[in-house]
mmCIF file of C-alpha atoms and ligand atoms in Angstrom:
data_model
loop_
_atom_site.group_PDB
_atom_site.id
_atom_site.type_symbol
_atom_site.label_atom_id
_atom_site.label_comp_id
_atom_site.label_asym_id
_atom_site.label_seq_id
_atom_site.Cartn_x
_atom_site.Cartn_y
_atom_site.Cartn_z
ATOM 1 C CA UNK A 14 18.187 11.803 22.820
ATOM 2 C CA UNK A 15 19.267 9.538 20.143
ATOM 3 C CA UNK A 16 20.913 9.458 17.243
ATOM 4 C CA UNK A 17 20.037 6.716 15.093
ATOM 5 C CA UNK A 18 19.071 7.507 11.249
ATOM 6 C CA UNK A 19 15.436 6.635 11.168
ATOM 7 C CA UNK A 20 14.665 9.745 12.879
ATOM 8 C CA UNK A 21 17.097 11.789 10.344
ATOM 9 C CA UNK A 22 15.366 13.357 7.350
ATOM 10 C CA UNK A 23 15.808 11.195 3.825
ATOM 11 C CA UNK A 24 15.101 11.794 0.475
ATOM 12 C CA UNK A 25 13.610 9.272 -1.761
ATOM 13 C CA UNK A 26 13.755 10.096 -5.393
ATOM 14 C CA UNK A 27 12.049 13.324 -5.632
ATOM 15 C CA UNK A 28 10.348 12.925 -2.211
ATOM 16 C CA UNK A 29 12.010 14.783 0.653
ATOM 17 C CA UNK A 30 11.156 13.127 3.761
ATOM 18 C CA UNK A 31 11.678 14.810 7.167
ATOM 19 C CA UNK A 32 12.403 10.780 9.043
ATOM 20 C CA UNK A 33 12.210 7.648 7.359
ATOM 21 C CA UNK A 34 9.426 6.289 9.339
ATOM 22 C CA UNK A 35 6.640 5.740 7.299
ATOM 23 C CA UNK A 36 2.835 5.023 7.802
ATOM 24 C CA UNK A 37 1.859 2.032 5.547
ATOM 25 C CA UNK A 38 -1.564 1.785 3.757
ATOM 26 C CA UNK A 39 -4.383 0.978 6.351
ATOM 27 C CA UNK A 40 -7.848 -0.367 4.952
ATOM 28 C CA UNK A 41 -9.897 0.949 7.250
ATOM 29 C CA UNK A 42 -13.253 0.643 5.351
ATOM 30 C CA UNK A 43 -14.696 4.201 6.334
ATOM 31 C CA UNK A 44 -15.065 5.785 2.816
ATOM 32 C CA UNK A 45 -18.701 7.021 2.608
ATOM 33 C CA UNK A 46 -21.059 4.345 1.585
ATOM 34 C CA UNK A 47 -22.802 6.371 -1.074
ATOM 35 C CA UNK A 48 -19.848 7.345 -3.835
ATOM 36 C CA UNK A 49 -16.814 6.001 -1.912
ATOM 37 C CA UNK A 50 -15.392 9.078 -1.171
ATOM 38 C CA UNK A 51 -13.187 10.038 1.946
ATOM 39 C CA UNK A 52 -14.783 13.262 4.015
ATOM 40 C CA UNK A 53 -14.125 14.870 7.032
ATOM 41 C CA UNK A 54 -13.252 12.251 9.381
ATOM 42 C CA UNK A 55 -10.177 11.017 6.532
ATOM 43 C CA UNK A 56 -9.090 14.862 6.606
ATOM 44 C CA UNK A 57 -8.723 14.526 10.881
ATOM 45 C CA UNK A 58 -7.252 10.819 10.643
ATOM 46 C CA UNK A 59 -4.607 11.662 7.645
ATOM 47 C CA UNK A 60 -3.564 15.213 9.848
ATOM 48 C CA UNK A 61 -3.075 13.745 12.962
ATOM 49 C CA UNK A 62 -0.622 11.175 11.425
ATOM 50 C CA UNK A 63 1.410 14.068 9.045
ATOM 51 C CA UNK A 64 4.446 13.747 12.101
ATOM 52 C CA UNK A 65 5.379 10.630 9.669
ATOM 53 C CA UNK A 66 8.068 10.776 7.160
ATOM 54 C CA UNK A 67 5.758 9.921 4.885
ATOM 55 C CA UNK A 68 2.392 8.500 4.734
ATOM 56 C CA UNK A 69 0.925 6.333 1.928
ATOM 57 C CA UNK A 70 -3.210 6.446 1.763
ATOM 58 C CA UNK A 71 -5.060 3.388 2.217
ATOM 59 C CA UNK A 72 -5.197 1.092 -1.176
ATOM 60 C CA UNK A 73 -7.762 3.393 -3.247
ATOM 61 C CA UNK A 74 -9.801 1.613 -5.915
ATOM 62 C CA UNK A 75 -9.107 3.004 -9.735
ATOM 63 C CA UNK A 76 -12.507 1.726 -11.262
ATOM 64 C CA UNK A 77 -15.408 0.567 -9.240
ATOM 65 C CA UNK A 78 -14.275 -2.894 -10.855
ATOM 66 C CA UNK A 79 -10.938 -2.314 -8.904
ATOM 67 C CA UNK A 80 -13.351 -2.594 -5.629
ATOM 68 C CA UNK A 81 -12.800 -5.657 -3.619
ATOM 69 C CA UNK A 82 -14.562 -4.493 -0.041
ATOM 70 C CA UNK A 83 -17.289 -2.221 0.886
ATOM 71 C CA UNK A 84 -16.370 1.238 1.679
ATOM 72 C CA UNK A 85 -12.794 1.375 0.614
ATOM 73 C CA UNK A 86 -12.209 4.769 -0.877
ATOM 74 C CA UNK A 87 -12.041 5.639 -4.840
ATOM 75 C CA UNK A 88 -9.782 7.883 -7.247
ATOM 76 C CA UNK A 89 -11.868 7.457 -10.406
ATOM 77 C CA UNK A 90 -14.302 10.492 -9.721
ATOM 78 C CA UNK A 91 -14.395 14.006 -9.192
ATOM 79 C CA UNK A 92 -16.407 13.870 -6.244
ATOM 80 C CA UNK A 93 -13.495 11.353 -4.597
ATOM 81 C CA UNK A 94 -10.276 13.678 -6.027
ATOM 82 C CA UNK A 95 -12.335 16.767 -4.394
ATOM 83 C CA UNK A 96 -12.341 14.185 -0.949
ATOM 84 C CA UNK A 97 -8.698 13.434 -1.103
ATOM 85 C CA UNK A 98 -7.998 17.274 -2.082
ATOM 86 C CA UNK A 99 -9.118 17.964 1.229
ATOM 87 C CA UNK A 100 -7.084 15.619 2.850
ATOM 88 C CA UNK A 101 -3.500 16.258 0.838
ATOM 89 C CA UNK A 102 -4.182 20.133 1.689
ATOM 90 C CA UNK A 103 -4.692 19.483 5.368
ATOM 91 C CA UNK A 104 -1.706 17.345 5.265
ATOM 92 C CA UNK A 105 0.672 19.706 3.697
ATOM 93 C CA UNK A 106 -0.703 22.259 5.968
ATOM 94 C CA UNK A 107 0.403 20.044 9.092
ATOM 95 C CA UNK A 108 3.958 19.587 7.093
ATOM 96 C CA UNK A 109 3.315 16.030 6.295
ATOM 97 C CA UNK A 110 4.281 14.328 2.895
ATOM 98 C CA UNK A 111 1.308 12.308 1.465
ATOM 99 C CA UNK A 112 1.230 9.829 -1.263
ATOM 100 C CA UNK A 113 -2.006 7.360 -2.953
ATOM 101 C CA UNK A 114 -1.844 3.910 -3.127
ATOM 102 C CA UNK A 115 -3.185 2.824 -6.707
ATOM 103 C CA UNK A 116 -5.356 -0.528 -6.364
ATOM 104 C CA UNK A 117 -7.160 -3.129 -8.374
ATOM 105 C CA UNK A 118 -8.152 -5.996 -6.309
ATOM 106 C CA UNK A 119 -8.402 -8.415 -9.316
ATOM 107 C CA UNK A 120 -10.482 -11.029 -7.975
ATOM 108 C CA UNK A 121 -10.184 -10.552 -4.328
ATOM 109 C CA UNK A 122 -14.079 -9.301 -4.451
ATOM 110 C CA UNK A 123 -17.474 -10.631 -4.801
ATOM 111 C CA UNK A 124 -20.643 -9.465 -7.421
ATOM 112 C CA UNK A 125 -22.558 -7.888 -5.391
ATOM 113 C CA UNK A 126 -19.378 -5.241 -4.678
ATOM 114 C CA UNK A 127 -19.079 -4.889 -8.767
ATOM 115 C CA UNK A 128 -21.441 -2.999 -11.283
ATOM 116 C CA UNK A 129 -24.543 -5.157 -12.148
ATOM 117 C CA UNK A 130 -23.273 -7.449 -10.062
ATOM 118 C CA UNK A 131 -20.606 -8.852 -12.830
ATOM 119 C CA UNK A 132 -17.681 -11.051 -12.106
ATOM 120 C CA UNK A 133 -14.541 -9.476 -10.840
ATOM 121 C CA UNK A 134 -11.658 -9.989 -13.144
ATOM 122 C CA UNK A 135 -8.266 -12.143 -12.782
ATOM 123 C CA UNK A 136 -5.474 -13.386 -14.791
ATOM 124 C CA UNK A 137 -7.256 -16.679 -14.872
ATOM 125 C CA UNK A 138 -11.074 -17.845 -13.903
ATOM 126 C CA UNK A 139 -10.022 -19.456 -10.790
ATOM 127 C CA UNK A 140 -11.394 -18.122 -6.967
ATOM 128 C CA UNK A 141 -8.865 -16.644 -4.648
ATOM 129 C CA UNK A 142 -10.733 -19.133 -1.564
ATOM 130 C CA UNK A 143 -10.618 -16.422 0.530
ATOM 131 C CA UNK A 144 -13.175 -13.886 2.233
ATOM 132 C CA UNK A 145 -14.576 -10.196 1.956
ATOM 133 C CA UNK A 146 -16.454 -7.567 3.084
ATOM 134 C CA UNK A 147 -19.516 -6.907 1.396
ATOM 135 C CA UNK A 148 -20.883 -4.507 3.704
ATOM 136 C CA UNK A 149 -22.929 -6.963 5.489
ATOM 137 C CA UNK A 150 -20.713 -9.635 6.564
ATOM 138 C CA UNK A 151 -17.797 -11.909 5.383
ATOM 139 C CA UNK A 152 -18.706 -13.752 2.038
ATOM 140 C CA UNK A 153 -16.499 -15.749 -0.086
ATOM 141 C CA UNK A 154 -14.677 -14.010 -2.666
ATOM 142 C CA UNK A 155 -16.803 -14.806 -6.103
ATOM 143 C CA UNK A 156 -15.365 -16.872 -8.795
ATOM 144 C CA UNK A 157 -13.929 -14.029 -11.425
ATOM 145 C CA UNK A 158 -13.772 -14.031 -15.362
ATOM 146 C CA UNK A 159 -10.682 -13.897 -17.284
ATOM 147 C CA UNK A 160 -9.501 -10.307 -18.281
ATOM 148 C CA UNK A 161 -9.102 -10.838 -22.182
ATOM 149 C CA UNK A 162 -5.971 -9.281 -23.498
ATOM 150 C CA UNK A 163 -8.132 -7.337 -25.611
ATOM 151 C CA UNK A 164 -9.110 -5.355 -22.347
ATOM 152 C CA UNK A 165 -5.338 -4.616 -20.946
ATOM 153 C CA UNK A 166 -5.417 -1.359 -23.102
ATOM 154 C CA UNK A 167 -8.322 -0.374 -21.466
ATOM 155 C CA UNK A 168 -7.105 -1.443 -17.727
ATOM 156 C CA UNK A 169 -4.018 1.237 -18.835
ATOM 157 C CA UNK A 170 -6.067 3.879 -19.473
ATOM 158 C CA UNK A 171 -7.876 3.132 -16.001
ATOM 159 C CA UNK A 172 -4.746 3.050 -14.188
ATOM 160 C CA UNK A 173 -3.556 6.732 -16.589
ATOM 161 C CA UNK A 174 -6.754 8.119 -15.247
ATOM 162 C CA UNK A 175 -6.474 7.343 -11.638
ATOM 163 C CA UNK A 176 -2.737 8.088 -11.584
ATOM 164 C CA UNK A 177 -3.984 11.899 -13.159
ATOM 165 C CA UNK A 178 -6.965 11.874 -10.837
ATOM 166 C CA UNK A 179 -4.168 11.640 -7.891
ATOM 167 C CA UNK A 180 -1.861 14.225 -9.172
ATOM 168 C CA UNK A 181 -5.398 16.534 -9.340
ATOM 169 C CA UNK A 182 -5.960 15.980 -5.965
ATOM 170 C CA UNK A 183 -2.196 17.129 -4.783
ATOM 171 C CA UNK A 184 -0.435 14.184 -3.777
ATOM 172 C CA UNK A 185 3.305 14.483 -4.210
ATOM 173 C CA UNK A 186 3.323 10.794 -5.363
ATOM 174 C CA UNK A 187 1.755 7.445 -6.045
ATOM 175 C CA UNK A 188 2.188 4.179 -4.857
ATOM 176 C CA UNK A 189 1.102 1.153 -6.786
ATOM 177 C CA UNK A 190 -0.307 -1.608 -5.008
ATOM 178 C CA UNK A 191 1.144 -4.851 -6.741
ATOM 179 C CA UNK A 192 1.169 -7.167 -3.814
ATOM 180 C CA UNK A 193 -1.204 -8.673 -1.439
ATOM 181 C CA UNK A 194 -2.753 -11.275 -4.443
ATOM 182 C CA UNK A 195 -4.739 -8.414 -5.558
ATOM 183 C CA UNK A 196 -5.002 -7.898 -9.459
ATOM 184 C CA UNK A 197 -0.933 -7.328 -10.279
ATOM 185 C CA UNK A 198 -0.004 -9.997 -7.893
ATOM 186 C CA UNK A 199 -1.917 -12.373 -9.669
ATOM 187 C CA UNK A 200 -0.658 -12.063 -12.504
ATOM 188 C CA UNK A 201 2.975 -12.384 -11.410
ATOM 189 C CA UNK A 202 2.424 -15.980 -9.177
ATOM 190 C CA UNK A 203 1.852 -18.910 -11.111
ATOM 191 C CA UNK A 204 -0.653 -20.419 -8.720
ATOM 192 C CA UNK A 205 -3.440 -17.695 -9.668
ATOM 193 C CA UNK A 206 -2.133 -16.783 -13.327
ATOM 194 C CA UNK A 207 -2.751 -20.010 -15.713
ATOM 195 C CA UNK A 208 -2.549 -17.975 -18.869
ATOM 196 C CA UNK A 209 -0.507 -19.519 -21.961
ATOM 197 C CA UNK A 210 -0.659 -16.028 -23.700
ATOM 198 C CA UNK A 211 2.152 -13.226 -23.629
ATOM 199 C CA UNK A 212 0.649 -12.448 -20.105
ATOM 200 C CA UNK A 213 1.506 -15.934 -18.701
ATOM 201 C CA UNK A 214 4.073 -18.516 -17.986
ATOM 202 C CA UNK A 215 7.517 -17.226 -18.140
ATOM 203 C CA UNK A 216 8.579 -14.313 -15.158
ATOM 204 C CA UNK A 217 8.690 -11.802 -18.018
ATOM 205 C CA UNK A 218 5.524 -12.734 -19.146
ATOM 206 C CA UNK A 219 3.530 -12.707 -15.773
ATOM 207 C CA UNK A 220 5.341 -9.674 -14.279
ATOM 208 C CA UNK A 221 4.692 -8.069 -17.614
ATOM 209 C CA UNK A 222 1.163 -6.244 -16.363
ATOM 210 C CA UNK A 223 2.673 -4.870 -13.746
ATOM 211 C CA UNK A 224 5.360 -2.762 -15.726
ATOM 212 C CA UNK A 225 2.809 -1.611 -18.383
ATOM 213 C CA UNK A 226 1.089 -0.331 -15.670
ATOM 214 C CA UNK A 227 4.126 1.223 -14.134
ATOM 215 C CA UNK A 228 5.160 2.351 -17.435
ATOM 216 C CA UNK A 229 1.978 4.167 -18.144
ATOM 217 C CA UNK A 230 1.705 5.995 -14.546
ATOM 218 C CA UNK A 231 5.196 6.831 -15.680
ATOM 219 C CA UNK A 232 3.438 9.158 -18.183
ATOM 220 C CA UNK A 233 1.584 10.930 -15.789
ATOM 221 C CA UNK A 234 4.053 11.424 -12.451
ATOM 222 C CA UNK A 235 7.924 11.470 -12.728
ATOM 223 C CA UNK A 236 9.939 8.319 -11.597
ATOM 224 C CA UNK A 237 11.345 10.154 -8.529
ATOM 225 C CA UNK A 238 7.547 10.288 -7.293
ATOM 226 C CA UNK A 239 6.679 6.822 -8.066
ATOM 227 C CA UNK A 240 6.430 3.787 -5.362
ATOM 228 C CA UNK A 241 5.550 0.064 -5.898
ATOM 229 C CA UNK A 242 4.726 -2.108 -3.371
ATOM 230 C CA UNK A 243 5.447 -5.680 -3.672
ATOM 231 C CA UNK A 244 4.965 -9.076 -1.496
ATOM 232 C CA UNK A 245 6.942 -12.089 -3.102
ATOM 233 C CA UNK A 246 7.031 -14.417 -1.091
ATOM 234 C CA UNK A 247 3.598 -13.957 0.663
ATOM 235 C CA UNK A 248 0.417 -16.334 -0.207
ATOM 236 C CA UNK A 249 -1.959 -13.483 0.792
ATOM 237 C CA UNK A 250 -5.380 -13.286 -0.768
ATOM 238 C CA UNK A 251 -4.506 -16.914 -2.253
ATOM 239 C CA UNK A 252 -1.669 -15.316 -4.419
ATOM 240 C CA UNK A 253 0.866 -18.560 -4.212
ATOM 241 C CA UNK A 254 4.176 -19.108 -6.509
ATOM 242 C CA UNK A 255 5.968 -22.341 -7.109
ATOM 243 C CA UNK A 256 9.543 -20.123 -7.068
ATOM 244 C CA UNK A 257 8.740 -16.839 -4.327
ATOM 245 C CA UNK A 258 12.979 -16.034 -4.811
ATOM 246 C CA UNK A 259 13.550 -16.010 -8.188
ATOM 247 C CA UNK A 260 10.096 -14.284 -8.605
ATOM 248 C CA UNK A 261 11.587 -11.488 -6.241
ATOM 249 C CA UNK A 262 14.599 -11.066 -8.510
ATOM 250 C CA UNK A 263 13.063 -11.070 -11.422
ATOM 251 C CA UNK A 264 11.185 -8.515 -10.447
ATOM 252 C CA UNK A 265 13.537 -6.648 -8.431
ATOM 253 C CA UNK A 266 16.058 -6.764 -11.260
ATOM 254 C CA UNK A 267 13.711 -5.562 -13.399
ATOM 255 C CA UNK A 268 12.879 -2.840 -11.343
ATOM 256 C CA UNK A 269 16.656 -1.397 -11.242
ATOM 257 C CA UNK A 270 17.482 1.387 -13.404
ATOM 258 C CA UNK A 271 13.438 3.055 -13.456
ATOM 259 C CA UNK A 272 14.625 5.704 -11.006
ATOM 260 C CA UNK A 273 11.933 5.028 -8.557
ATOM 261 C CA UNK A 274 10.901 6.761 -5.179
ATOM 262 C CA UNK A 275 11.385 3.662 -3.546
ATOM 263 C CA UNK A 276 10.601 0.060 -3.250
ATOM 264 C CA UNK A 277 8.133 -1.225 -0.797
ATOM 265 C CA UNK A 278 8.867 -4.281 0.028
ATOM 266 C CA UNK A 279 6.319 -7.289 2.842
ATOM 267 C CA UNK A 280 9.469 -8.471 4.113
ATOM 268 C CA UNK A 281 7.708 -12.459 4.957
ATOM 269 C CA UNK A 282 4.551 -13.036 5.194
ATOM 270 C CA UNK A 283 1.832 -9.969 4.562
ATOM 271 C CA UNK A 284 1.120 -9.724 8.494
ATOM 272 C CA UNK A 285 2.909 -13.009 9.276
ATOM 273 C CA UNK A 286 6.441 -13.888 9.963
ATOM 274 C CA UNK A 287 9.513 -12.191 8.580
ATOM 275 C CA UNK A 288 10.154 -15.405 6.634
ATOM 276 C CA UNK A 289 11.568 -15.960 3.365
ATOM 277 C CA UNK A 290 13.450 -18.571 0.920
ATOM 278 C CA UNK A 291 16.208 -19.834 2.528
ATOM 279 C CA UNK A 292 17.921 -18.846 -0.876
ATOM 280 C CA UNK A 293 17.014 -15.395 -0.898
ATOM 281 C CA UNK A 294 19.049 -12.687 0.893
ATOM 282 C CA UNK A 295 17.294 -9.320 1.564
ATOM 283 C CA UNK A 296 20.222 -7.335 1.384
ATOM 284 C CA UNK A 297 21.105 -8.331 -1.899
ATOM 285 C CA UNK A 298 17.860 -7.728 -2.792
ATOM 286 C CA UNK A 299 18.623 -3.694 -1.972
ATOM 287 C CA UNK A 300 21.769 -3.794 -3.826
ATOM 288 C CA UNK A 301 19.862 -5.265 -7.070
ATOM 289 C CA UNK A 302 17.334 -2.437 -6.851
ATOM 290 C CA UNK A 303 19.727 -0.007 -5.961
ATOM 291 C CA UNK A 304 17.078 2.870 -4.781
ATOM 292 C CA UNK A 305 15.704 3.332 -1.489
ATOM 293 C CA UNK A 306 13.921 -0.015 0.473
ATOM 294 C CA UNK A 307 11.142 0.464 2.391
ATOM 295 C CA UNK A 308 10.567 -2.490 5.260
ATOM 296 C CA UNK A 309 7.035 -3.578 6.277
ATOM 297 C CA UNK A 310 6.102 -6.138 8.106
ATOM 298 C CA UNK A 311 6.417 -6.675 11.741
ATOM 299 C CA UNK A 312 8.656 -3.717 13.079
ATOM 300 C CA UNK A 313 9.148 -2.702 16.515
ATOM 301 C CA UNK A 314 11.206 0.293 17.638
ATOM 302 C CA UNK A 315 14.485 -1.967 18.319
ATOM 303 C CA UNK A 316 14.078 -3.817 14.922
ATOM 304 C CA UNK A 317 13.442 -0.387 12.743
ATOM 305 C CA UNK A 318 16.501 1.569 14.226
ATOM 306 C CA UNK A 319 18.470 -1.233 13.953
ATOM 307 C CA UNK A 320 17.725 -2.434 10.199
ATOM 308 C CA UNK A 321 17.809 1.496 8.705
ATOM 309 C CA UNK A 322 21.306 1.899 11.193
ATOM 310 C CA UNK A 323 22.844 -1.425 9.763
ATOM 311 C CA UNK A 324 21.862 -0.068 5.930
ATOM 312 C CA UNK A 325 19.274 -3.163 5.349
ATOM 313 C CA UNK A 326 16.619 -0.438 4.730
ATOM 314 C CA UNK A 327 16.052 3.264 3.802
ATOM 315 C CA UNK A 328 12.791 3.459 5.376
ATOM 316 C CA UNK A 329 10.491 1.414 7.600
ATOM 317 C CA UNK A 330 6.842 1.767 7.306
ATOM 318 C CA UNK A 331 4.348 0.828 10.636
ATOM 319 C CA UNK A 332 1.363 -0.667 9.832
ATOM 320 C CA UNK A 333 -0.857 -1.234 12.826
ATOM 321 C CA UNK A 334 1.457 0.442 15.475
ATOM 322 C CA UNK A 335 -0.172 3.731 13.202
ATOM 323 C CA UNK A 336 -3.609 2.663 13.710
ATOM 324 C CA UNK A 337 -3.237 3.673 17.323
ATOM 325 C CA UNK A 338 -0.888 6.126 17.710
ATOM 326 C CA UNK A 339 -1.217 9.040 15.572
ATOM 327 C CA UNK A 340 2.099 10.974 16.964
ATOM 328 C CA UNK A 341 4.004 7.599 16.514
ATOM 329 C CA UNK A 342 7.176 8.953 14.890
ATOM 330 C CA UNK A 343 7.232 11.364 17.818
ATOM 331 C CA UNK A 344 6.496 8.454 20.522
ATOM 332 C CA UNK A 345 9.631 6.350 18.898
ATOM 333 C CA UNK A 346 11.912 9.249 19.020
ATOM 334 C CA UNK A 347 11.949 10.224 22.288
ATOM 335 C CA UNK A 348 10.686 6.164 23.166
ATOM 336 C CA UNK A 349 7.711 6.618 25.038
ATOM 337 C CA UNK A 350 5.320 3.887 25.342
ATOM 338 C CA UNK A 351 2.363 2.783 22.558
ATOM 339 C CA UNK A 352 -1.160 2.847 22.249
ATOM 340 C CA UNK A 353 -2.452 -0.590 21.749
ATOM 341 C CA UNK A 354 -4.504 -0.620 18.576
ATOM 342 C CA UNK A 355 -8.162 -2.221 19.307
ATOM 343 C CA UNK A 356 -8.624 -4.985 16.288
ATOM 344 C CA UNK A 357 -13.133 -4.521 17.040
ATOM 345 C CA UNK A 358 -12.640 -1.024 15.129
ATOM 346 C CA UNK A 359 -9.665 -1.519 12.223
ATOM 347 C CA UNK A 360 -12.835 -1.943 9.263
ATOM 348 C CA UNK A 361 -15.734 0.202 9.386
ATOM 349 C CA UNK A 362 -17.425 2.672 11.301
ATOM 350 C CA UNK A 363 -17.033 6.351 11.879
ATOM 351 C CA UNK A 364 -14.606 8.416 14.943
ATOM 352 C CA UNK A 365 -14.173 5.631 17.132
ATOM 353 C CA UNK A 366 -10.761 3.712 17.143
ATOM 354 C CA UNK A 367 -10.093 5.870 13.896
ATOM 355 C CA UNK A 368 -9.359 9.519 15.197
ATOM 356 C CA UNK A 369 -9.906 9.080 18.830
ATOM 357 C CA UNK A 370 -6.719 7.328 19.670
ATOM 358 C CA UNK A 371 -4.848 9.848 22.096
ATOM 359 C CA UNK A 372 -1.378 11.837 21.327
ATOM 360 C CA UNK A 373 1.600 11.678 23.985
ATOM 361 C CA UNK A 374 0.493 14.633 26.953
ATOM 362 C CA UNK A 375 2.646 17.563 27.616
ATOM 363 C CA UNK A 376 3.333 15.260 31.059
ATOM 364 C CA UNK A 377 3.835 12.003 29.678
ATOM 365 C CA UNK A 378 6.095 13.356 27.077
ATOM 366 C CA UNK A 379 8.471 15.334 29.898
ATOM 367 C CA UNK A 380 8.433 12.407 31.734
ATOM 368 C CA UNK A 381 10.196 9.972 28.940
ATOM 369 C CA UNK A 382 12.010 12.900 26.662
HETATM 370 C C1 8OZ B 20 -6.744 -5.548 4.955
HETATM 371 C C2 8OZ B 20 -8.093 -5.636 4.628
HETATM 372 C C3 8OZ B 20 -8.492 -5.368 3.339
HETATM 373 C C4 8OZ B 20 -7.557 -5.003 2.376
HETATM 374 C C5 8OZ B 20 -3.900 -5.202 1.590
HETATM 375 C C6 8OZ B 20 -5.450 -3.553 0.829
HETATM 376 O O1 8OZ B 20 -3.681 -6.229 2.240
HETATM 377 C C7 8OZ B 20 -5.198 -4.527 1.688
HETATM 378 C C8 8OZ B 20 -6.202 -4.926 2.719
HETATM 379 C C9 8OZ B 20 -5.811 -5.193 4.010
HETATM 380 O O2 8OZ B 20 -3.030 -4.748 0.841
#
């Protein structure tokens, strides 16, 4: 049996963790059609995965507005914080640690997935030229409106309600979702955000969204609870900056000091190569924020034990390899072979490729441990 650290326990701010293997957000796109709400099938899927150090939900829409695909799951209504209740308390149950990924999609969504089919909003009225569910099929993403600064006040109190709506529903943290070119990303890359008001231009300026935000779920959960997730130097969703390094230490620096859970960081390209500026240096990075990194983005076994033994990372977080094994903390421990996810069921649908993916046997697990 081995020894290596990512399968010792960790604590991450306030968040005591019993390895540091995580399971990342998953979009899965099986939130009932009707009120976006997770049910039963969410309660088995989250459960089976609770062997993880930690697990972070899939990215769950604040307002219907924050809605980019069809049946991604909601925090704005009691029907939805009754859902996830279910899930947190089956969770804990199984000795897992859960916490919600807060999510506005910006303008990463179409009309016909908004209320009377309005225009999603964005730091500037320019299309993301990329694709999304709309329930039907893949349609391009619609052109969106500017959010007037007039409205950010409003978008706070969104954000303050989901973040309370979480903490209702028992999860021992948030995460918010400010990467991926969804609505916080966009502001903070100059390619999408065109503004010339306090909410544009300089790094302050564009990143300056994202910490109101932070600052007001700040007034709801305690630092040591609170995750951000972050993807510099990725053009997902159409989210491209002229400068992806010094944008990462901007906003790195600026994250230093708030006491966080930990920093989430899509080390590369969001499901692409680990590639970044030639300038930047990762490790730095860690020492700048100076609280506990969390790797994504393209981990195996060898690369996670070796990053979290060599200090670049606290904790590594498993995207797909979680899709299809639900006892994967368990299977990299004692190194027993993977499931192989099946890409035909990752979005929509019901049981199949969601909860049916089998667990280690008493057999195969005597054979390898
Ligand atoms: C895959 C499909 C739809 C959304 C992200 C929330 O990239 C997502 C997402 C991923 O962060």
């Amino acid at each position: 049996m081995t020894k290596h650290a990512l399968f010792t326990p960790f604590t991450a701010g306030k968040l005591e963790l019993a390895n540091r293997i995580v399971m990342a957000p998953l979009t899965r796109n099986r939130a009932r059609a009707e009120d976006d709400t997770p049910y039963d099938i969410h309660v088995e899927y989250y459960t089976q995965r609770a062997g993880a150090g930690l697990i972070i939900t899939e990215a769950t829409q604040i307002t219907p507005e924050g809605k980019g695909y069809a049946w991604t799951p909601g925090i704005h209504s009691q029907a939805q914080v009754e859902g996830w209740k279910r899930v947190t308390d089956s969770v804990h149950a199984a000795g897992g640690t859960i916490v919600m990924q807060l999510w506005h999609v910006g303008r990463v969504s179409h009309t016909s997935l908004q209320e009377d089919g309005k225009a999603p909003v964005a730091p500037s009225a320019i299309a993301a030229g990329v694709q999304t569910f709309d329930g039907s099929g893949m349609v391009d993403t619609s052109v969106p409106r500017v959010l007037e600064i007039d409205e950010i006040p409003r978008l706070l109190e969104e954000f303050r309600h989901a973040a309370e709506n979480a903490k209702a529903a028992g999860f021992d943290g948030v995460e918010l979702h400010a990467a991926n070119g969804y609505l916080l990303d966009q502001f903070m890359k100059d390619g999408p955000n065109k503004r010339d008001d306090a909410y544009g231009g300089s790094y302050e300026n564009r990143s300056k969204l994202t910490f109101e935000v932070l600052d007001t779920i700040l007034g709801v959960w305690e630092p040591g609870r609170v995750g951000i997730r972050i993807s510099p130097f990725s053009g997902a969703n159409g989210a491209t900056d002229s400068d992806p390094a010094k944008l990462a230490e901007h906003v790195i620096g600026s994250l230093a000091g708030y006491g966080l859970a930990y920093l989430h960081m899509i080390e590369g390209q969001t499901g692409g190569p680990r590639a970044w500026p030639n300038e930047t240096n990762l490790d730095d990075l860690k020492k700048t924020f100076g609280g506990a990194w969390m790797g994504n983005n393209g981990y195996d076994r060898d690369l996670a034990i070796r990053n979290v033994d060599e200090g670049h990372a606290d904790l590594i977080a498993f995207g797909v390899p979680y899709i299809a094994n639900p006892d994967l903390a368990q299977r990299l421990k004692i190194d027993a072979p993977l499931n192989k996810a099946d890409p035909s069921t990752f979005y929509g649908g019901g049981v199949e490729g969601y909860t049916d993916y089998p667990f280690l046997s008493e057999d195969e697990t005597r054979k390898v441990g």
